Amino acid sequence: NEDPFVYVPWNEANKESIKNSILQSAKAVSALGLDFGGVDVITLGRNAYVLEVNTSPTLTSSDYVARRWGKYFEFLWYTN
């Protein structure tokens, strides 16, 4: 059975895909009237598609996840 999805780590992802994923994620969170959400996204070429917005995402499921959320919260702190 072949998996139709390929997980791509952030450090290996195409910058345009990351930019589009962030933009679509922000739009999804805003459209739901939320201040915060964990967004699941897939990309196909340059297009990013939001699968779901988690209103109570797990922030510490792994060291990697905790570091990513830490960077996000740091970004928010310095941009507001």
mmCIF file of C-alpha atoms in Angstrom, residues 10-63:
data_model
loop_
_atom_site.group_PDB
_atom_site.id
_atom_site.type_symbol
_atom_site.label_atom_id
_atom_site.label_comp_id
_atom_site.label_asym_id
_atom_site.label_seq_id
_atom_site.Cartn_x
_atom_site.Cartn_y
_atom_site.Cartn_z
ATOM 1 C CA TRP A 10 10.449 22.634 7.439
ATOM 2 C CA ASN A 11 14.177 22.830 6.727
ATOM 3 C CA GLU A 12 13.655 20.952 3.456
ATOM 4 C CA ALA A 13 10.447 22.661 2.330
ATOM 5 C CA ASN A 14 10.194 25.031 -0.594
ATOM 6 C CA LYS A 15 10.051 28.638 0.689
ATOM 7 C CA GLU A 16 7.089 29.443 -1.566
ATOM 8 C CA SER A 17 5.166 26.474 -0.138
ATOM 9 C CA ILE A 18 5.915 27.629 3.409
ATOM 10 C CA LYS A 19 4.803 31.192 2.604
ATOM 11 C CA ASN A 20 1.540 29.966 1.063
ATOM 12 C CA SER A 21 0.933 27.576 3.961
ATOM 13 C CA ILE A 22 1.334 30.405 6.467
ATOM 14 C CA LEU A 23 -0.920 32.751 4.494
ATOM 15 C CA GLN A 24 -3.689 30.156 4.106
ATOM 16 C CA SER A 25 -3.391 29.180 7.766
ATOM 17 C CA ALA A 26 -3.748 32.797 8.886
ATOM 18 C CA LYS A 27 -6.787 33.228 6.638
ATOM 19 C CA ALA A 28 -8.419 30.096 8.055
ATOM 20 C CA VAL A 29 -7.864 31.134 11.676
ATOM 21 C CA SER A 30 -9.174 34.624 10.929
ATOM 22 C CA ALA A 31 -12.214 33.319 9.011
ATOM 23 C CA LEU A 32 -13.187 31.323 12.090
ATOM 24 C CA GLY A 33 -12.866 34.403 14.299
ATOM 25 C CA LEU A 34 -10.052 32.846 16.323
ATOM 26 C CA ASP A 35 -6.936 34.435 17.796
ATOM 27 C CA PHE A 36 -5.049 31.143 17.803
ATOM 28 C CA GLY A 37 -5.229 27.710 16.218
ATOM 29 C CA GLY A 38 -3.119 24.792 15.105
ATOM 30 C CA VAL A 39 -3.662 24.463 11.357
ATOM 31 C CA ASP A 40 -3.113 21.271 9.363
ATOM 32 C CA VAL A 41 -2.065 22.102 5.810
ATOM 33 C CA ILE A 42 -1.093 20.145 2.726
ATOM 34 C CA THR A 43 0.615 21.575 -0.334
ATOM 35 C CA LEU A 44 0.500 20.591 -3.949
ATOM 36 C CA GLY A 45 2.957 22.547 -6.031
ATOM 37 C CA ARG A 46 2.653 26.171 -4.944
ATOM 38 C CA ASN A 47 -0.889 25.748 -3.613
ATOM 39 C CA ALA A 48 -1.602 25.273 0.086
ATOM 40 C CA TYR A 49 -4.819 23.652 1.307
ATOM 41 C CA VAL A 50 -6.114 23.894 4.873
ATOM 42 C CA LEU A 51 -7.398 20.568 6.170
ATOM 43 C CA GLU A 52 -8.503 21.664 9.617
ATOM 44 C CA VAL A 53 -7.969 24.199 12.366
ATOM 45 C CA ASN A 54 -7.438 22.755 15.831
ATOM 46 C CA THR A 55 -8.705 25.132 18.498
ATOM 47 C CA SER A 56 -6.879 23.263 21.248
ATOM 48 C CA PRO A 57 -3.731 21.814 19.652
ATOM 49 C CA THR A 58 -1.196 19.767 21.576
ATOM 50 C CA LEU A 59 1.806 22.026 22.143
ATOM 51 C CA THR A 60 4.181 19.518 23.707
ATOM 52 C CA SER A 61 3.728 16.220 21.861
ATOM 53 C CA SER A 62 7.461 16.198 21.089
ATOM 54 C CA ASP A 63 10.510 18.396 21.579
#
